[in-house]
């Protein structure tokens, strides 16, 4: 141990060098990213993460959550939704007095879904080719279930048109099941001859649920 009045073996400038070393280390720590390779970057007013984050436990978000489109699959959702659409039509046909399906579409139930809200929009136009007033009827048909006929008066030798929207809910479905949606038309009193003015169209949309 150095004696009072005797120089230290470490040198008289030891304390100065020691303080300089400590000062340098403090400066290095102040400039360094204390999170190192974790991918965490403090930002003014927030934090940026690069890489994956694992949360073991509950997480509470009190603000908005902005996510890129398409990153959450249906399997992660409690009640996912899928949509199917289709359309078809027929023209230049004879309209008889019996309600007859003129055009149909088929929507296929996606895998993992068991319910569907089916919206059908059948439209029809027809030329009354007879010499007497008559009526044109149109109806949607979903899985052989008629949506109820709507009709319009058709004066002799004139054309008319109308639509008959209908929607229904189907349950107990299985992936791959077909859902057939159709349009049916008829006249009331006499058949109408085939004409390019005679048209029947069906537009169908199904919203599928688990």
Short mmCIF file of N, CA and C in Angstrom, two decimals, residues 52-157:
data_model
loop_
_atom_site.label_atom_id
_atom_site.label_comp_id
_atom_site.label_asym_id
_atom_site.label_seq_id
_atom_site.Cartn_x
_atom_site.Cartn_y
_atom_site.Cartn_z
N UNK A 52 -40.16 -10.95 -35.59
CA UNK A 52 -41.37 -11.51 -34.97
C UNK A 52 -41.48 -11.06 -33.52
N UNK A 53 -42.72 -11.09 -33.02
CA UNK A 53 -43.00 -10.74 -31.63
C UNK A 53 -43.89 -11.83 -31.05
N UNK A 54 -43.50 -12.40 -29.95
CA UNK A 54 -44.31 -13.41 -29.27
C UNK A 54 -44.85 -12.82 -27.99
N UNK A 55 -46.18 -12.90 -27.83
CA UNK A 55 -46.83 -12.38 -26.62
C UNK A 55 -47.41 -13.56 -25.87
N UNK A 56 -46.89 -13.83 -24.70
CA UNK A 56 -47.40 -14.91 -23.86
C UNK A 56 -48.29 -14.29 -22.78
N UNK A 57 -49.56 -14.23 -23.09
CA UNK A 57 -50.49 -13.61 -22.16
C UNK A 57 -51.41 -12.67 -22.90
N UNK A 58 -52.23 -11.96 -22.16
CA UNK A 58 -53.22 -11.06 -22.74
C UNK A 58 -52.54 -9.80 -23.28
N UNK A 59 -53.11 -9.25 -24.35
CA UNK A 59 -52.63 -7.99 -24.92
C UNK A 59 -53.82 -7.05 -25.09
N UNK A 60 -53.64 -5.79 -24.72
CA UNK A 60 -54.71 -4.82 -24.81
C UNK A 60 -54.30 -3.71 -25.75
N UNK A 61 -55.14 -3.45 -26.76
CA UNK A 61 -54.89 -2.38 -27.72
C UNK A 61 -56.00 -1.36 -27.57
N UNK A 62 -55.65 -0.15 -27.20
CA UNK A 62 -56.66 0.88 -26.97
C UNK A 62 -56.82 1.81 -28.16
N UNK A 63 -55.89 1.73 -29.13
CA UNK A 63 -55.99 2.54 -30.33
C UNK A 63 -56.39 1.70 -31.52
N UNK A 64 -56.21 2.25 -32.72
CA UNK A 64 -56.54 1.51 -33.93
C UNK A 64 -55.42 0.54 -34.27
N UNK A 65 -55.77 -0.56 -34.94
CA UNK A 65 -54.81 -1.57 -35.36
C UNK A 65 -54.81 -1.62 -36.88
N UNK A 66 -53.73 -1.19 -37.50
CA UNK A 66 -53.63 -1.11 -38.95
C UNK A 66 -52.87 -2.33 -39.46
N UNK A 67 -53.58 -3.22 -40.18
CA UNK A 67 -52.98 -4.46 -40.66
C UNK A 67 -53.02 -4.50 -42.19
N UNK A 68 -52.01 -5.07 -42.83
CA UNK A 68 -52.05 -5.22 -44.29
C UNK A 68 -53.19 -6.16 -44.69
N UNK A 69 -53.74 -5.95 -45.86
CA UNK A 69 -54.84 -6.78 -46.34
C UNK A 69 -54.37 -8.21 -46.57
N UNK A 70 -55.25 -9.15 -46.20
CA UNK A 70 -55.02 -10.55 -46.52
C UNK A 70 -54.11 -11.32 -45.58
N UNK A 71 -53.70 -10.73 -44.44
CA UNK A 71 -52.76 -11.45 -43.57
C UNK A 71 -53.47 -12.33 -42.55
N UNK A 72 -54.79 -12.15 -42.38
CA UNK A 72 -55.54 -12.98 -41.43
C UNK A 72 -56.41 -13.96 -42.23
N UNK A 73 -56.13 -15.23 -42.13
CA UNK A 73 -56.88 -16.24 -42.86
C UNK A 73 -58.22 -16.55 -42.20
N UNK A 74 -59.11 -17.21 -42.96
CA UNK A 74 -60.44 -17.55 -42.45
C UNK A 74 -60.36 -18.44 -41.21
N UNK A 75 -59.35 -19.31 -41.14
CA UNK A 75 -59.24 -20.23 -40.01
C UNK A 75 -59.05 -19.50 -38.69
N UNK A 76 -58.56 -18.27 -38.75
CA UNK A 76 -58.34 -17.49 -37.52
C UNK A 76 -59.58 -16.71 -37.10
N UNK A 77 -60.63 -16.74 -37.92
CA UNK A 77 -61.83 -15.96 -37.63
C UNK A 77 -62.92 -16.86 -37.05
N UNK A 78 -63.68 -16.30 -36.12
CA UNK A 78 -64.78 -17.05 -35.52
C UNK A 78 -65.91 -17.25 -36.53
N UNK A 79 -66.25 -16.20 -37.28
CA UNK A 79 -67.32 -16.28 -38.26
C UNK A 79 -66.85 -15.71 -39.61
N UNK A 80 -66.05 -16.47 -40.34
CA UNK A 80 -65.59 -15.99 -41.65
C UNK A 80 -66.72 -15.95 -42.66
N UNK A 81 -66.54 -15.17 -43.70
CA UNK A 81 -67.56 -15.01 -44.73
C UNK A 81 -66.91 -15.17 -46.10
N UNK A 82 -67.61 -15.84 -46.99
CA UNK A 82 -67.22 -15.89 -48.39
C UNK A 82 -68.44 -15.58 -49.24
N UNK A 83 -68.20 -15.07 -50.45
CA UNK A 83 -69.28 -14.65 -51.34
C UNK A 83 -69.14 -15.37 -52.68
N UNK A 84 -70.27 -15.80 -53.21
CA UNK A 84 -70.30 -16.39 -54.54
C UNK A 84 -71.35 -15.68 -55.39
N UNK A 85 -71.06 -15.46 -56.67
CA UNK A 85 -72.02 -14.81 -57.58
C UNK A 85 -72.06 -15.55 -58.90
N UNK A 86 -73.18 -15.44 -59.58
CA UNK A 86 -73.31 -16.06 -60.91
C UNK A 86 -74.53 -15.46 -61.60
N UNK A 87 -74.54 -15.55 -62.92
CA UNK A 87 -75.69 -15.07 -63.69
C UNK A 87 -75.83 -15.88 -64.97
N UNK A 88 -77.05 -15.89 -65.51
CA UNK A 88 -77.32 -16.65 -66.74
C UNK A 88 -78.62 -16.12 -67.34
N UNK A 89 -78.86 -16.44 -68.59
CA UNK A 89 -80.08 -15.95 -69.22
C UNK A 89 -80.46 -16.74 -70.45
N UNK A 90 -81.69 -16.51 -70.92
CA UNK A 90 -82.23 -17.15 -72.11
C UNK A 90 -83.04 -16.12 -72.88
N UNK A 91 -82.95 -16.18 -74.20
CA UNK A 91 -83.74 -15.27 -75.03
C UNK A 91 -84.32 -16.01 -76.22
N UNK A 92 -85.26 -15.36 -76.90
CA UNK A 92 -85.88 -15.91 -78.11
C UNK A 92 -86.51 -17.27 -77.85
N UNK A 93 -87.39 -17.32 -76.88
CA UNK A 93 -88.09 -18.57 -76.56
C UNK A 93 -89.59 -18.31 -76.48
N UNK A 94 -90.36 -19.37 -76.61
CA UNK A 94 -91.81 -19.25 -76.48
C UNK A 94 -92.20 -19.32 -75.01
N UNK A 95 -93.11 -18.47 -74.60
CA UNK A 95 -93.55 -18.44 -73.21
C UNK A 95 -94.90 -19.15 -73.12
N UNK A 96 -94.94 -20.21 -72.33
CA UNK A 96 -96.14 -21.02 -72.19
C UNK A 96 -96.92 -20.60 -70.94
N UNK A 97 -98.05 -21.25 -70.75
CA UNK A 97 -98.89 -20.93 -69.60
C UNK A 97 -98.48 -21.70 -68.33
N UNK A 98 -97.51 -22.59 -68.45
CA UNK A 98 -97.00 -23.33 -67.29
C UNK A 98 -95.69 -22.70 -66.81
N UNK A 99 -95.60 -22.47 -65.52
CA UNK A 99 -94.36 -21.91 -64.97
C UNK A 99 -93.21 -22.87 -65.22
N UNK A 100 -92.21 -22.40 -65.98
CA UNK A 100 -91.11 -23.26 -66.41
C UNK A 100 -89.79 -22.55 -66.17
N UNK A 101 -88.83 -23.30 -65.63
CA UNK A 101 -87.49 -22.74 -65.44
C UNK A 101 -86.87 -22.47 -66.81
N UNK A 102 -86.38 -21.24 -66.99
CA UNK A 102 -85.80 -20.84 -68.27
C UNK A 102 -84.27 -20.76 -68.23
N UNK A 103 -83.71 -20.41 -67.08
CA UNK A 103 -82.25 -20.30 -66.96
C UNK A 103 -81.87 -20.54 -65.51
N UNK A 104 -80.69 -21.15 -65.30
CA UNK A 104 -80.25 -21.49 -63.95
C UNK A 104 -78.76 -21.21 -63.79
N UNK A 105 -78.33 -21.06 -62.55
CA UNK A 105 -76.92 -20.98 -62.20
C UNK A 105 -76.69 -21.90 -61.00
N UNK A 106 -75.43 -22.29 -60.80
CA UNK A 106 -75.08 -23.13 -59.66
C UNK A 106 -73.95 -22.47 -58.87
N UNK A 107 -74.18 -22.30 -57.59
CA UNK A 107 -73.16 -21.78 -56.67
C UNK A 107 -72.70 -22.94 -55.80
N UNK A 108 -71.39 -23.08 -55.61
CA UNK A 108 -70.84 -24.20 -54.85
C UNK A 108 -70.46 -23.75 -53.44
N UNK A 109 -70.89 -24.51 -52.44
CA UNK A 109 -70.57 -24.19 -51.05
C UNK A 109 -69.07 -24.39 -50.81
N UNK A 110 -68.36 -23.38 -50.30
CA UNK A 110 -66.92 -23.55 -50.03
C UNK A 110 -66.69 -24.53 -48.87
N UNK A 111 -65.52 -25.14 -48.84
CA UNK A 111 -65.17 -26.05 -47.75
C UNK A 111 -65.21 -25.31 -46.42
N UNK A 112 -65.77 -25.99 -45.41
CA UNK A 112 -65.82 -25.43 -44.07
C UNK A 112 -67.01 -24.54 -43.79
N UNK A 113 -67.92 -24.39 -44.74
CA UNK A 113 -69.09 -23.53 -44.55
C UNK A 113 -70.36 -24.38 -44.53
N UNK A 114 -71.34 -23.94 -43.73
CA UNK A 114 -72.55 -24.75 -43.56
C UNK A 114 -73.84 -23.95 -43.72
N UNK A 115 -73.73 -22.63 -43.93
CA UNK A 115 -74.93 -21.79 -44.09
C UNK A 115 -74.72 -20.83 -45.24
N UNK A 116 -75.84 -20.39 -45.82
CA UNK A 116 -75.75 -19.41 -46.91
C UNK A 116 -77.01 -18.57 -46.94
N UNK A 117 -76.82 -17.28 -47.13
CA UNK A 117 -77.92 -16.37 -47.46
C UNK A 117 -77.88 -16.18 -48.97
N UNK A 118 -78.92 -16.66 -49.64
CA UNK A 118 -78.96 -16.62 -51.10
C UNK A 118 -79.92 -15.52 -51.55
N UNK A 119 -79.40 -14.63 -52.39
CA UNK A 119 -80.21 -13.53 -52.94
C UNK A 119 -80.35 -13.73 -54.44
N UNK A 120 -81.59 -13.88 -54.88
CA UNK A 120 -81.86 -14.11 -56.30
C UNK A 120 -82.63 -12.94 -56.88
N UNK A 121 -82.20 -12.52 -58.07
CA UNK A 121 -82.91 -11.43 -58.75
C UNK A 121 -83.25 -11.89 -60.17
N UNK A 122 -84.43 -12.50 -60.34
CA UNK A 122 -84.84 -12.91 -61.68
C UNK A 122 -85.53 -11.76 -62.41
N UNK A 123 -85.24 -11.62 -63.68
CA UNK A 123 -85.92 -10.62 -64.50
C UNK A 123 -86.47 -11.29 -65.75
N UNK A 124 -87.53 -10.71 -66.31
CA UNK A 124 -88.14 -11.28 -67.52
C UNK A 124 -88.74 -10.18 -68.36
N UNK A 125 -88.66 -10.38 -69.67
CA UNK A 125 -89.34 -9.52 -70.63
C UNK A 125 -90.05 -10.42 -71.63
N UNK A 126 -91.16 -9.95 -72.13
CA UNK A 126 -91.90 -10.76 -73.08
C UNK A 126 -92.78 -9.92 -73.99
N UNK A 127 -92.98 -10.42 -75.19
CA UNK A 127 -93.86 -9.75 -76.17
C UNK A 127 -95.14 -10.56 -76.29
N UNK A 128 -96.24 -9.93 -75.94
CA UNK A 128 -97.55 -10.58 -76.07
C UNK A 128 -97.90 -10.66 -77.55
N UNK A 129 -97.71 -11.84 -78.10
CA UNK A 129 -97.92 -12.01 -79.55
C UNK A 129 -99.37 -12.28 -79.90
N UNK A 130 -100.26 -12.31 -78.91
CA UNK A 130 -101.67 -12.63 -79.18
C UNK A 130 -102.45 -11.33 -79.39
N UNK A 131 -103.72 -11.52 -79.70
CA UNK A 131 -104.58 -10.37 -79.93
C UNK A 131 -105.38 -9.98 -78.70
N UNK A 132 -105.05 -10.56 -77.54
CA UNK A 132 -105.81 -10.25 -76.33
C UNK A 132 -104.85 -9.91 -75.19
N UNK A 133 -105.32 -9.11 -74.27
CA UNK A 133 -104.50 -8.75 -73.11
C UNK A 133 -104.20 -10.01 -72.28
N UNK A 134 -103.02 -10.01 -71.65
CA UNK A 134 -102.60 -11.17 -70.88
C UNK A 134 -101.71 -10.69 -69.73
N UNK A 135 -101.06 -11.63 -69.07
CA UNK A 135 -100.14 -11.29 -67.99
C UNK A 135 -98.85 -12.09 -68.14
N UNK A 136 -97.73 -11.47 -67.75
CA UNK A 136 -96.44 -12.14 -67.72
C UNK A 136 -96.05 -12.35 -66.26
N UNK A 137 -95.70 -13.59 -65.93
CA UNK A 137 -95.32 -13.94 -64.56
C UNK A 137 -93.83 -14.31 -64.53
N UNK A 138 -93.15 -13.97 -63.40
CA UNK A 138 -91.76 -14.36 -63.21
C UNK A 138 -91.56 -14.74 -61.75
N UNK A 139 -90.65 -15.69 -61.51
CA UNK A 139 -90.41 -16.18 -60.15
C UNK A 139 -88.97 -16.67 -60.03
N UNK A 140 -88.38 -16.45 -58.87
CA UNK A 140 -87.08 -17.05 -58.55
C UNK A 140 -87.31 -18.42 -57.93
N UNK A 141 -86.38 -19.34 -58.20
CA UNK A 141 -86.42 -20.67 -57.61
C UNK A 141 -85.04 -20.97 -57.03
N UNK A 142 -84.98 -21.24 -55.71
CA UNK A 142 -83.72 -21.55 -55.03
C UNK A 142 -83.83 -22.94 -54.43
N UNK A 143 -83.02 -23.86 -54.91
CA UNK A 143 -83.06 -25.25 -54.43
C UNK A 143 -84.48 -25.81 -54.47
N UNK A 144 -85.15 -25.59 -55.59
CA UNK A 144 -86.52 -26.06 -55.80
C UNK A 144 -87.55 -25.37 -54.91
N UNK A 145 -87.15 -24.28 -54.25
CA UNK A 145 -88.09 -23.51 -53.43
C UNK A 145 -88.47 -22.26 -54.23
N UNK A 146 -89.76 -22.13 -54.57
CA UNK A 146 -90.23 -20.98 -55.32
C UNK A 146 -90.29 -19.74 -54.45
N UNK A 147 -89.86 -18.62 -55.00
CA UNK A 147 -89.86 -17.37 -54.24
C UNK A 147 -91.15 -16.59 -54.35
N UNK A 148 -92.14 -17.14 -55.03
CA UNK A 148 -93.41 -16.43 -55.20
C UNK A 148 -93.42 -15.66 -56.51
N UNK A 149 -94.51 -15.79 -57.25
CA UNK A 149 -94.61 -15.13 -58.55
C UNK A 149 -95.02 -13.67 -58.42
N UNK A 150 -94.42 -12.86 -59.26
CA UNK A 150 -94.90 -11.50 -59.50
C UNK A 150 -95.34 -11.41 -60.95
N UNK A 151 -96.25 -10.50 -61.25
CA UNK A 151 -96.78 -10.44 -62.62
C UNK A 151 -97.02 -8.99 -63.02
N UNK A 152 -97.15 -8.82 -64.34
CA UNK A 152 -97.49 -7.51 -64.88
C UNK A 152 -98.43 -7.70 -66.06
N UNK A 153 -99.33 -6.74 -66.24
CA UNK A 153 -100.28 -6.80 -67.36
C UNK A 153 -99.56 -6.57 -68.68
N UNK A 154 -99.99 -7.32 -69.71
CA UNK A 154 -99.38 -7.22 -71.03
C UNK A 154 -100.47 -6.98 -72.06
N UNK A 155 -100.60 -5.75 -72.52
CA UNK A 155 -101.58 -5.49 -73.58
C UNK A 155 -101.25 -6.27 -74.85
N UNK A 156 -102.23 -6.50 -75.67
CA UNK A 156 -102.03 -7.26 -76.91
C UNK A 156 -100.96 -6.60 -77.78
N UNK A 157 -100.08 -7.44 -78.31
CA UNK A 157 -99.05 -7.03 -79.27
C UNK A 157 -98.01 -6.07 -78.69
#
